[in-house]
């Protein structure tokens, strides 16, 4: 006689072609979590509850407390947040050690990866935290951020494997992460502060949408065009006129033999480069556009990040970038309310006041069009 | 019970130098161009002439250590021990020897991992933890994700969609799953105000900040009970109060469910970034396979495939044909919920007499 399944509802999610998370959950042998998940499906409501304060001594972040409201099924299953290696590159010997440690002290269930970027390890008991942390420490993996702090960052594949990348995303990620470990491990800010680094305006890590401070690679000069390669795309069947028609500023013209670009009209959107990567490349005077205030949800709804610095050179030792981040975070720390992300603080105070506070000029690239209402203030001393 | 102390603190992140394959180190910053040879397989060519291949596979975002070790086995066998993950939960095998591609793909097939997700395909679905591990979720993300993946499976392995198709799922309005800027977004919603549990609020919550955090000023002090009250006429079920106070839970099995949004994108290409816009305010939670949600998603994908020009993302297509026509051809009912009446409502209203009828 076939044994009756303990998870008849979840078993339905093992059917179908896509690899099943329920199968993975079963493979861990983590019966409590599986049973609680089944109960949640049966009741159509979560049984997870606020987790309270748990963590590794010396840190106030990096572990997310999770307890359930059905301790009869599973009492607690905290999350370990590990800072991911830049651009999520792993050598298997490290990944295997992570697996071994996580199997020894935790549930064996991994979340690859969390929304902010961290390697999230789901399900650890309070008493296992320090020994688990110490084993991770031995192979060099530290805890990431949580609560009101500078969060774990993320960056795209960048120059490691992409011809579009205008900045060294991995090096910037490494430098900024190592610079803000205290701010990451000991929350003291109004709310979270996320930094994401994308190598080009394709924005592979969704910095515009998902980070308080977005660093997006771009170039100041003109797109480089290899006319011979453009002709090859044309003879291979690519409709170059279609590519030109999709240019948002009509900066491209194709006469059948030559592609002309009006570089002054180009807004660096990447469409033509994406369509013809062999023929078109970003310019050579490279840097980044810095944007501020992106976030999901929020008090006023979601914000896409706003252009703050249209172009900044971003090279070691990254002094200009780090000075700017310091000024922004200090101003927000002083003026932000509880649970207010930096974009919301800026919205509440006005971009003009924010720009003055961090010492940045107002420039037309920050807006789509100027204001249409006559209501503004003058600063003390501006009107004599 | 352990009395151990951490052996060290604040040592930061492992240096990527230890994680990069030698071919990447040799060609770092020197890549010249790339091609997508077929769905899921990228070829990068360097100025030095070296060629480098990537095989992208879909995976369950939640994986067991057993499965991760098997991925390591494959990377050891075919990739000299190097792999990476993407921001959309894919695994990428990094291959310096072209002859290794076919063997790897065959082994991935045996493991049941699909290869694809490149170019004009359905990208892997962004998900939060939701019912698997979260106290604020109004629905599940991984369960809906699995169901939508199965429903659109072929599009992960093909690249003949009009443009990229990026889907995201978040269990609640916290939007950890990036639903605010995806082509199709599935968002768990609560529909009733939190229940105030005075004993917990009075003991565990900081009342002034709880009052201040409410975007619609629905929370008022209740000094008698050392707690708060919530005005049901003002509450719009956002759940930010529950995020900071365990005494105001809002999970409700009868009323919680799923909303569907379309037309968002993140990249700066063409139209620039766009927010996802509401199309279906509510569908019931119908676990384990959420058939109503899968049906609507498939319908939206089908009308986009039929109607969009090449390289038109969902939102770009809808902005061209007009939202009125989108609702007409999908047959999705348009309601008062679709008209924005929150803080930044005015720019989304139609002005002038340019009306598509």
XYZ file of C-alpha atoms in Angstrom:
741
model
C 0.000 0.000 0.000
C 1.304 3.420 -0.961
C 2.190 5.655 1.940
C -0.104 8.636 2.280
C 1.644 11.936 1.595
C 1.932 14.381 4.462
C 1.768 17.283 2.034
C -1.026 16.514 -0.443
C -1.567 20.176 -1.367
C 2.088 21.073 -1.904
C 2.618 17.862 -3.887
C 0.624 19.525 -6.676
C 3.518 21.971 -7.017
C 5.871 19.126 -7.887
C 4.007 18.585 -11.150
C 4.869 20.392 -14.378
C 8.129 21.108 -16.197
C 9.700 23.921 -14.148
C 12.015 22.749 -11.324
C 9.953 22.646 -8.164
C 10.819 24.445 -4.928
C 8.667 21.905 -3.067
C 10.894 19.097 -4.325
C 13.887 21.099 -3.096
C 12.260 21.618 0.264
C 11.657 17.873 0.541
C 15.282 17.159 -0.376
C 16.502 19.153 2.611
C 14.609 16.827 4.934
C 13.438 19.959 6.728
C 10.118 18.500 7.817
C 9.013 21.366 10.051
C 9.202 23.960 7.331
C 7.468 21.690 4.860
C 4.679 20.951 7.333
C 4.197 24.630 8.168
C 4.147 25.533 4.463
C 1.471 22.863 3.889
C -0.550 24.277 6.797
C -0.294 27.767 5.283
C -1.579 26.427 1.962
C -4.424 24.701 3.739
C -5.400 27.791 5.748
C -4.627 30.283 2.960
C -2.835 32.557 5.380
C 0.703 32.917 6.632
C 1.719 31.366 9.936
C 4.988 33.251 10.116
C 5.175 35.937 12.765
C 7.510 38.709 13.864
C 10.823 37.161 14.804
C 12.182 39.433 17.492
C 15.839 40.176 18.044
C 18.257 37.415 17.242
C 21.771 37.638 15.936
C 25.471 37.226 16.275
C 27.078 39.114 19.205
C 28.749 42.273 17.943
C 26.269 42.724 15.103
C 22.753 44.138 15.150
C 21.976 43.053 11.603
C 22.405 40.196 9.170
C 20.122 37.687 10.857
C 16.369 37.969 10.365
C 14.370 36.502 13.200
C 11.470 34.346 12.061
C 9.130 32.520 14.374
C 5.829 30.874 13.590
C 2.444 31.234 15.243
C 2.149 27.432 15.118
C 5.016 26.331 17.400
C 3.386 22.894 17.485
C 4.514 22.490 13.870
C 7.696 24.592 13.782
C 8.884 27.054 16.382
C 11.417 29.189 14.576
C 13.524 29.329 11.449
C 15.763 32.376 11.302
C 17.464 33.661 8.167
C 21.214 34.077 7.739
C 22.062 36.801 5.264
C 25.508 36.362 3.736
C 27.116 39.083 1.591
C 27.346 37.660 -1.911
C 30.631 37.756 -3.827
C 30.640 40.575 -6.410
C 28.268 39.852 -9.327
C 27.437 36.459 -7.774
C 30.553 34.710 -9.118
C 31.430 31.545 -7.196
C 34.242 29.085 -7.368
C 32.738 25.713 -6.525
C 35.148 25.029 -3.656
C 33.624 28.025 -1.837
C 30.059 27.140 -2.733
C 30.637 23.577 -1.507
C 31.988 24.853 1.800
C 28.910 27.061 2.131
C 26.728 23.991 1.509
C 28.649 21.930 4.094
C 28.425 24.606 6.783
C 24.769 25.278 6.072
C 23.924 21.593 6.188
C 25.767 21.234 9.497
C 24.217 24.188 11.342
C 21.128 25.138 9.331
C 18.261 23.644 7.407
C 20.055 23.024 4.120
C 17.614 25.305 2.296
C 19.164 28.173 0.336
C 17.610 31.191 -1.324
C 19.720 32.015 -4.376
C 19.570 34.980 -4.016
C 17.511 37.493 -2.050
C 16.010 40.647 -3.544
C 18.811 42.853 -2.245
C 21.507 40.490 -3.444
C 22.491 38.487 -0.368
C 22.877 34.756 -0.281
C 19.973 33.988 2.025
C 20.053 30.857 4.103
C 16.656 29.974 5.468
C 16.165 28.161 8.754
C 18.665 28.276 11.608
C 18.176 27.868 15.360
C 19.388 30.578 17.722
C 21.939 28.316 19.425
C 23.616 27.445 16.107
C 24.210 30.993 14.986
C 27.648 31.699 16.411
C 29.254 28.372 15.408
C 27.686 28.734 11.952
C 28.945 32.296 11.631
C 32.427 31.253 12.731
C 32.625 28.586 10.039
C 31.519 31.088 7.417
C 34.087 33.542 8.805
C 36.834 30.985 8.285
C 36.089 30.848 4.562
C 35.650 34.612 4.402
C 31.888 35.040 4.224
C 30.476 37.814 6.409
C 26.892 38.668 7.331
C 25.067 41.329 5.326
C 22.627 44.082 6.241
C 19.117 44.258 7.624
C 16.874 46.869 9.278
C 17.802 50.587 9.139
C 21.287 50.347 7.742
C 23.311 50.458 4.555
C 22.242 47.207 3.024
C 24.233 44.588 1.203
C 24.869 45.913 -2.293
C 24.684 44.231 -5.642
C 26.315 44.745 -9.007
C 25.927 43.386 -12.519
C 28.463 41.154 -14.292
C 30.204 44.295 -15.536
C 33.646 44.185 -17.161
C 34.031 40.565 -16.037
C 31.879 39.408 -18.943
C 30.216 42.311 -20.691
C 31.390 44.619 -23.417
C 28.778 47.267 -22.517
C 30.057 47.972 -19.035
C 31.290 51.545 -18.647
C 32.468 51.189 -15.059
C 34.208 48.509 -13.035
C 31.077 47.363 -11.227
C 32.845 44.598 -9.308
C 35.619 46.851 -8.021
C 33.125 49.547 -6.976
C 31.009 46.911 -5.236
C 34.044 45.578 -3.394
C 35.270 49.015 -2.382
C 31.903 50.321 -1.182
C 31.068 47.106 0.679
C 34.394 47.144 2.511
C 33.925 50.872 3.286
C 30.498 50.567 4.917
C 30.735 47.397 7.021
C 30.086 49.256 10.260
C 27.037 50.988 8.726
C 25.885 47.602 7.391
C 26.263 45.613 10.589
C 25.024 48.200 13.107
C 21.750 49.795 12.003
C 21.304 53.402 13.069
C 19.528 55.046 10.151
C 15.845 55.940 9.650
C 15.357 52.952 7.352
C 17.180 50.832 4.809
C 19.607 52.335 2.290
C 20.313 50.234 -0.795
C 23.121 50.766 -3.286
C 23.198 48.995 -6.640
C 25.748 49.242 -9.420
C 24.928 48.607 -13.071
C 27.571 48.827 -15.764
C 25.385 50.444 -18.416
C 21.910 51.973 -18.910
C 20.465 48.489 -19.564
C 20.612 48.425 -15.770
C 21.010 44.702 -15.236
C 20.569 44.848 -11.460
C 17.531 47.155 -11.628
C 19.357 49.908 -9.754
C 16.905 52.551 -11.018
C 13.965 50.724 -9.529
C 15.389 48.994 -6.517
C 18.071 51.125 -4.923
C 18.205 54.324 -2.925
C 21.473 55.133 -4.641
C 21.931 53.883 -8.176
C 25.309 53.971 -9.902
C 24.788 53.353 -13.599
C 27.647 53.300 -16.083
C 27.477 55.600 -19.090
C 29.740 57.556 -21.444
C 30.184 61.228 -22.217
C 31.436 61.149 -25.790
C 29.858 59.476 -28.806
C 28.851 55.870 -29.487
C 31.598 54.174 -31.503
C 30.371 52.854 -34.848
C 32.067 50.213 -37.003
C 30.380 50.879 -40.365
C 31.615 47.630 -41.883
C 29.948 45.647 -39.091
C 26.718 47.663 -39.500
C 26.656 46.671 -43.175
C 27.225 43.058 -42.160
C 24.190 43.208 -39.835
C 22.182 44.686 -42.729
C 23.213 41.988 -45.162
C 22.495 39.333 -42.513
C 18.892 40.570 -42.490
C 18.669 43.055 -39.628
C 16.383 45.939 -40.563
C 18.587 48.905 -39.662
C 15.747 51.360 -40.343
C 13.762 49.621 -37.600
C 16.641 50.178 -35.214
C 16.753 53.862 -36.178
C 12.970 54.183 -35.808
C 13.169 52.954 -32.217
C 15.767 55.567 -31.280
C 13.880 57.733 -28.763
C 15.486 60.960 -29.962
C 15.727 60.200 -33.697
C 19.486 60.536 -33.433
C 20.245 57.765 -35.943
C 20.004 57.733 -39.722
C 20.751 54.876 -42.106
C 21.203 55.518 -45.810
C 21.773 51.936 -46.834
C 25.536 52.065 -46.535
C 26.317 54.256 -43.569
C 24.843 54.751 -40.113
C 24.975 58.374 -38.989
C 24.634 59.385 -35.376
C 23.892 62.844 -34.112
C 25.779 62.405 -30.850
C 24.305 65.580 -29.313
C 20.814 64.060 -29.565
C 21.795 60.647 -28.174
C 20.406 59.963 -24.678
C 22.492 56.777 -24.204
C 19.495 54.469 -23.983
C 21.424 51.422 -25.343
C 18.759 50.253 -27.822
C 20.905 50.470 -30.966
C 23.925 49.035 -29.159
C 21.829 46.111 -27.902
C 20.631 45.413 -31.428
C 24.106 45.569 -32.994
C 26.710 44.779 -30.330
C 29.334 43.898 -32.938
C 28.958 47.240 -34.695
C 28.155 49.759 -31.972
C 29.903 50.335 -28.674
C 29.680 52.908 -25.895
C 32.143 55.796 -26.199
C 35.531 55.869 -24.526
C 35.033 58.729 -22.031
C 33.276 56.567 -19.475
C 31.784 57.203 -16.060
C 28.465 56.875 -14.291
C 25.127 58.560 -13.843
C 24.204 58.734 -10.156
C 20.518 58.478 -9.299
C 18.800 58.843 -5.967
C 15.631 57.736 -4.214
C 14.396 54.595 -5.979
C 12.267 52.171 -4.000
C 9.231 49.934 -4.254
C 5.936 50.670 -2.462
C 6.606 53.578 -0.096
C 4.481 56.125 1.629
C 3.656 57.857 -1.645
C 3.802 54.781 -3.882
C 6.892 53.428 -5.612
C 9.653 55.774 -6.766
C 11.978 55.280 -9.682
C 15.329 56.845 -8.873
C 15.926 60.446 -9.964
C 19.006 61.680 -11.784
C 21.258 63.423 -9.297
C 24.635 63.643 -11.028
C 24.326 63.203 -14.813
C 27.962 62.193 -15.217
C 30.675 61.385 -12.734
C 34.058 59.807 -13.329
C 34.180 56.716 -11.113
C 37.749 55.532 -10.717
C 39.839 54.414 -7.726
C 40.036 55.613 -5.006
C 36.401 56.695 -5.666
C 36.773 59.811 -3.510
C 34.069 61.881 -5.243
C 31.543 59.030 -5.078
C 32.278 58.201 -1.460
C 32.155 61.860 -0.401
C 28.760 62.198 -2.051
C 27.387 59.051 -0.386
C 28.624 60.317 2.965
C 26.886 63.680 2.542
C 23.647 62.053 1.377
C 23.520 59.549 4.215
C 24.370 62.168 6.839
C 21.644 64.529 5.589
C 19.087 61.718 5.483
C 20.121 60.421 8.907
C 19.569 63.898 10.329
C 16.304 64.704 8.554
C 14.612 61.391 7.785
C 11.701 60.116 9.832
C 11.306 56.546 11.016
C 10.737 54.219 8.047
C 11.416 56.982 5.565
C 13.676 56.087 2.646
C 15.937 58.813 1.313
C 13.723 59.471 -1.736
C 10.778 60.186 0.524
C 12.804 62.519 2.702
C 13.901 64.369 -0.432
C 10.306 64.538 -1.636
C 9.172 65.925 1.713
C 11.905 68.570 1.857
C 12.120 69.323 -1.856
C 14.921 68.468 -4.259
C 16.192 72.066 -4.114
C 16.892 71.869 -0.397
C 18.469 68.451 -0.765
C 20.798 69.635 -3.536
C 21.934 72.563 -1.397
C 22.488 70.301 1.591
C 24.734 67.905 -0.300
C 26.422 70.652 -2.315
C 25.315 69.621 -5.777
C 24.238 72.016 -8.530
C 20.763 72.017 -10.089
C 21.167 70.897 -13.713
C 18.596 70.354 -16.481
C 19.388 66.622 -16.729
C 17.687 66.181 -13.355
C 14.252 66.946 -14.803
C 12.097 66.086 -17.809
C 10.714 69.618 -17.925
C 10.724 72.612 -15.545
C 7.933 73.347 -13.111
C 4.577 74.662 -14.347
C 3.486 76.294 -11.096
C 4.638 79.632 -9.647
C 5.195 78.479 -6.054
C 8.770 78.446 -4.812
C 10.902 79.851 -2.021
C 13.992 82.010 -1.944
C 16.930 81.182 0.247
C 18.047 83.660 2.882
C 20.188 86.297 1.212
C 19.033 85.469 -2.314
C 16.669 88.460 -2.466
C 18.355 91.686 -1.487
C 23.714 25.956 24.175
C 26.758 27.596 22.753
C 28.721 30.212 24.645
C 31.059 30.780 21.737
C 31.895 34.258 20.535
C 32.471 35.311 16.927
C 36.105 34.704 15.934
C 36.184 37.959 13.965
C 33.829 40.726 12.847
C 33.500 43.185 9.966
C 35.777 41.300 7.584
C 33.448 42.007 4.686
C 33.061 40.302 1.386
C 35.267 37.644 -0.176
C 37.298 39.210 -2.980
C 35.989 38.413 -6.441
C 39.532 37.646 -7.593
C 39.082 34.293 -5.878
C 35.874 33.592 -7.777
C 36.687 34.548 -11.365
C 37.766 32.006 -13.974
C 41.256 32.652 -15.415
C 39.828 33.431 -18.861
C 37.777 36.245 -17.304
C 40.805 37.612 -15.506
C 42.731 37.614 -18.782
C 39.957 39.450 -20.596
C 38.552 41.624 -17.814
C 37.290 44.844 -19.389
C 38.438 43.714 -22.825
C 35.226 42.096 -24.088
C 34.411 43.214 -27.596
C 31.003 41.811 -28.428
C 28.606 38.975 -27.666
C 26.144 36.799 -29.523
C 23.285 34.637 -28.369
C 24.032 31.404 -30.201
C 20.745 29.869 -29.215
C 18.355 30.339 -26.298
C 20.354 30.237 -23.081
C 23.787 30.174 -24.695
C 25.926 33.288 -24.879
C 29.214 33.697 -26.653
C 31.489 36.544 -25.616
C 34.464 37.496 -27.742
C 37.375 39.506 -26.415
C 39.674 41.974 -28.102
C 42.389 39.402 -27.414
C 40.510 36.976 -29.671
C 39.542 34.619 -26.836
C 36.025 33.222 -26.846
C 34.011 32.503 -23.759
C 30.659 30.751 -23.413
C 27.853 30.957 -20.887
C 25.026 28.483 -20.461
C 22.104 29.979 -18.552
C 19.697 27.667 -16.772
C 16.539 28.281 -14.835
C 16.426 26.932 -11.311
C 14.242 26.946 -8.286
C 15.272 30.095 -6.432
C 14.889 28.026 -3.272
C 17.366 25.197 -3.599
C 18.592 22.421 -1.338
C 22.281 21.986 -0.608
C 22.012 18.665 -2.510
C 20.992 20.464 -5.672
C 23.606 23.194 -5.222
C 26.274 20.488 -4.847
C 25.052 18.907 -8.083
C 25.405 22.289 -9.780
C 28.948 22.401 -8.401
C 29.579 18.914 -9.846
C 28.532 20.174 -13.277
C 30.668 23.287 -12.941
C 33.650 21.119 -11.940
C 33.084 18.778 -14.855
C 32.526 21.376 -17.571
C 33.604 24.794 -16.280
C 36.839 24.249 -14.327
C 34.818 24.914 -11.177
C 33.284 28.301 -11.965
C 29.678 29.381 -12.042
C 27.612 32.420 -11.213
C 24.081 33.394 -10.408
C 22.161 36.268 -11.978
C 20.018 38.976 -10.461
C 17.002 36.991 -11.718
C 17.853 33.750 -9.902
C 19.354 31.987 -12.959
C 22.483 29.850 -12.799
C 25.160 30.626 -15.359
C 27.794 28.056 -16.188
C 30.996 29.718 -17.332
C 32.650 27.729 -20.069
C 36.037 28.325 -21.586
C 35.988 25.203 -23.793
C 33.301 25.245 -26.473
C 33.284 21.450 -26.707
C 31.905 21.276 -23.162
C 28.601 22.984 -24.016
C 26.678 19.989 -25.361
C 27.639 17.678 -22.512
C 26.610 20.276 -19.943
C 23.258 20.857 -21.618
C 22.597 17.109 -21.704
C 23.403 16.838 -17.992
C 21.208 19.838 -17.157
C 18.386 18.175 -19.054
C 18.852 15.035 -16.953
C 18.632 17.179 -13.816
C 15.433 18.772 -15.109
C 16.856 22.277 -15.368
C 15.710 24.249 -18.438
C 18.224 26.205 -20.524
C 17.082 29.600 -21.787
C 16.042 32.990 -20.485
C 18.172 35.020 -22.927
C 17.152 37.616 -25.529
C 13.457 37.897 -26.357
C 12.373 35.112 -24.047
C 10.552 34.953 -20.752
C 13.215 35.744 -18.176
C 13.239 33.937 -14.856
C 10.554 35.136 -12.496
C 11.600 37.367 -9.594
C 10.039 36.192 -6.350
C 10.092 37.055 -2.678
C 9.829 34.388 0.032
C 6.143 35.019 0.844
C 4.330 32.080 2.430
C 7.529 30.039 2.506
C 9.065 32.311 5.086
C 7.370 35.684 5.605
C 4.932 37.136 8.106
C 3.492 39.939 5.935
C 2.612 37.932 2.818
C -0.970 37.951 1.529
C -0.235 35.174 -0.943
C 2.588 32.853 -1.971
C 5.266 33.787 -4.497
C 7.045 30.487 -5.138
C 3.754 28.599 -5.657
C 2.371 31.174 -8.091
C 5.802 31.387 -9.696
C 5.937 27.650 -10.289
C 2.406 27.698 -11.738
C 3.117 30.623 -14.082
C 6.457 29.080 -15.118
C 4.703 25.837 -16.034
C 2.043 27.783 -17.950
C 4.565 29.801 -19.969
C 7.374 27.216 -19.947
C 7.991 27.211 -23.702
C 8.735 30.951 -23.675
C 11.744 30.447 -21.409
C 13.351 28.264 -24.043
C 12.390 30.284 -27.118
C 13.399 33.774 -28.194
C 10.551 34.681 -30.553
C 8.611 36.953 -28.224
C 8.297 40.589 -29.401
C 10.768 41.625 -26.675
C 11.934 40.470 -23.273
C 9.205 39.339 -20.893
C 10.014 39.964 -17.250
C 7.606 38.716 -14.614
C 7.809 39.390 -10.886
C 5.844 38.252 -7.860
C 5.592 39.830 -4.427
C 3.549 38.453 -1.583
C 2.531 41.862 -0.229
C 2.762 45.597 -0.755
C 6.306 45.679 0.602
C 7.148 44.611 -2.963
C 10.372 42.754 -2.188
C 9.869 41.018 -5.523
C 10.287 44.175 -7.673
C 6.723 44.170 -8.946
C 6.690 47.916 -9.480
C 8.698 47.799 -12.720
C 7.978 44.457 -14.441
C 6.244 43.590 -17.713
C 3.813 41.491 -15.724
C 3.664 41.748 -11.959
C 1.703 39.663 -9.528
C 1.187 41.291 -6.164
C -0.421 39.851 -3.048
C -3.023 42.203 -1.561
C -4.836 42.492 1.734
C -8.317 43.969 1.606
C -9.277 44.537 5.215
C -7.637 46.733 7.884
C -5.335 45.164 10.480
C -6.865 43.689 13.601
C -5.570 45.614 16.610
C -4.430 43.330 19.428
C -4.167 45.716 22.368
C -2.116 43.418 24.613
C 0.632 43.137 21.995
C 0.536 46.778 20.842
C 0.794 48.028 24.429
C 3.752 45.765 25.210
C 5.727 45.461 21.990
C 5.116 48.592 19.911
C 6.279 52.170 19.948
C 2.964 53.987 19.567
C 4.082 57.463 18.359
C 6.102 55.997 15.481
C 3.280 53.618 14.678
C 0.920 56.575 14.337
C 3.438 58.573 12.302
C 4.217 55.782 9.881
C 0.652 55.443 8.544
C 0.490 57.139 5.136
C -3.224 57.978 5.416
C -3.287 59.001 9.092
C -5.696 56.170 9.863
C -4.000 55.301 13.152
C -5.057 57.171 16.289
C -3.902 56.695 19.884
C -6.095 54.741 22.300
C -4.662 55.881 25.661
C -7.045 53.791 27.756
C -5.725 50.544 26.370
C -2.188 51.946 25.840
C -2.822 50.974 22.264
C -4.168 52.423 19.014
C -7.303 52.371 16.880
C -7.434 52.141 13.109
C -10.027 54.109 11.136
C -11.403 51.596 8.623
C -12.468 54.411 6.269
C -8.912 55.681 5.983
C -6.906 52.439 6.008
C -5.841 51.207 2.571
C -4.336 47.943 3.853
C -0.708 48.770 2.987
C 0.630 46.895 6.015
C 3.471 49.270 6.842
C 2.231 49.362 10.467
C 2.472 45.573 10.715
C 6.044 45.824 9.480
C 6.991 47.593 12.705
C 4.409 46.259 15.173
C 3.383 42.638 15.682
C 0.103 43.761 17.288
C -1.616 44.711 14.026
C -1.691 41.601 11.807
C -3.695 41.782 8.582
C -3.652 38.296 7.113
C -7.216 37.278 6.272
C -7.826 33.996 4.449
C -11.224 35.059 3.124
C -10.212 38.412 1.680
C -6.505 38.225 0.850
C -5.610 37.584 -2.755
C -3.680 38.673 -5.783
C -3.574 41.736 -8.053
C -2.030 41.910 -11.507
C -0.039 44.769 -12.980
C 1.544 45.209 -16.401
C 3.821 47.387 -18.463
C 6.755 48.125 -16.198
C 10.401 48.050 -17.189
C 13.685 49.004 -15.600
C 16.205 49.596 -18.353
C 16.745 52.995 -19.933
C 16.220 51.636 -23.441
C 13.816 53.522 -25.747
C 10.942 54.653 -23.496
C 13.100 54.625 -20.367
C 12.027 52.973 -17.122
C 8.286 52.615 -16.540
C 6.107 51.607 -13.610
C 3.843 48.585 -13.787
C 0.174 49.655 -13.939
C -2.836 48.015 -12.356
C -4.941 45.757 -14.587
C -6.640 43.280 -12.231
C -7.298 44.632 -8.708
C -8.199 41.292 -7.164
C -8.219 37.576 -7.796
C -8.840 35.108 -4.986
C -6.054 33.033 -3.482
C -6.584 29.666 -5.061
C -3.661 27.477 -4.014
C -1.871 25.317 -4.882
C -1.948 26.292 -8.585
C -3.752 29.672 -8.784
C -5.489 28.845 -12.110
C -7.221 32.256 -12.380
C -3.882 34.044 -12.123
C -2.193 31.778 -14.653
C -5.113 32.289 -17.084
C -4.933 36.083 -16.908
C -1.142 36.074 -17.309
C -1.373 33.786 -20.339
C -4.096 35.932 -21.860
C -2.014 39.098 -21.447
C 1.042 37.425 -22.969
C -1.010 36.162 -25.906
C -2.497 39.555 -26.800
C 0.929 41.150 -26.521
C 2.470 38.489 -28.791
C -0.338 39.056 -31.319
C -0.284 42.841 -31.212
C 3.208 44.111 -30.442
C 5.771 45.203 -32.989
C 9.252 43.796 -32.756
C 11.234 45.135 -29.784
C 8.142 46.504 -28.080
C 8.070 45.675 -24.391
C 4.636 45.160 -22.865
C 4.373 48.724 -21.575
C 5.645 50.276 -24.790
C 3.074 48.329 -26.776
C 0.212 49.348 -24.485
C 1.256 52.992 -24.454
C 1.167 52.899 -28.279
C -2.230 51.273 -28.623
C -3.732 52.991 -25.569
C -4.858 51.488 -22.278
C -8.509 51.580 -23.369
C -7.758 49.226 -26.199
C -5.688 47.007 -23.946
C -8.686 46.528 -21.637
C -10.950 45.983 -24.631
C -8.876 43.287 -26.302
C -8.049 41.469 -23.090
C -11.651 41.677 -21.904
C -10.387 42.614 -18.438
C -13.008 44.849 -16.783
C -11.993 48.460 -16.132
C -13.146 49.728 -12.735
C -12.847 52.746 -10.454
C -9.858 50.995 -8.803
C -7.845 51.633 -11.974
C -8.185 55.420 -11.731
C -5.456 56.744 -9.471
C -6.787 58.793 -6.578
C -3.696 58.644 -4.370
C -0.992 61.299 -3.926
C 0.404 61.658 -7.442
C -2.887 61.116 -9.231
C -3.108 64.183 -11.440
C -0.412 63.339 -14.024
C -2.185 60.068 -14.853
C -5.468 61.764 -15.802
C -6.277 62.313 -19.459
C -6.476 65.957 -20.517
C -7.417 67.586 -23.808
C -9.730 65.791 -26.191
C -7.320 63.213 -27.600
C -9.567 60.211 -27.062
C -9.211 56.805 -28.664
C -12.691 55.349 -29.105
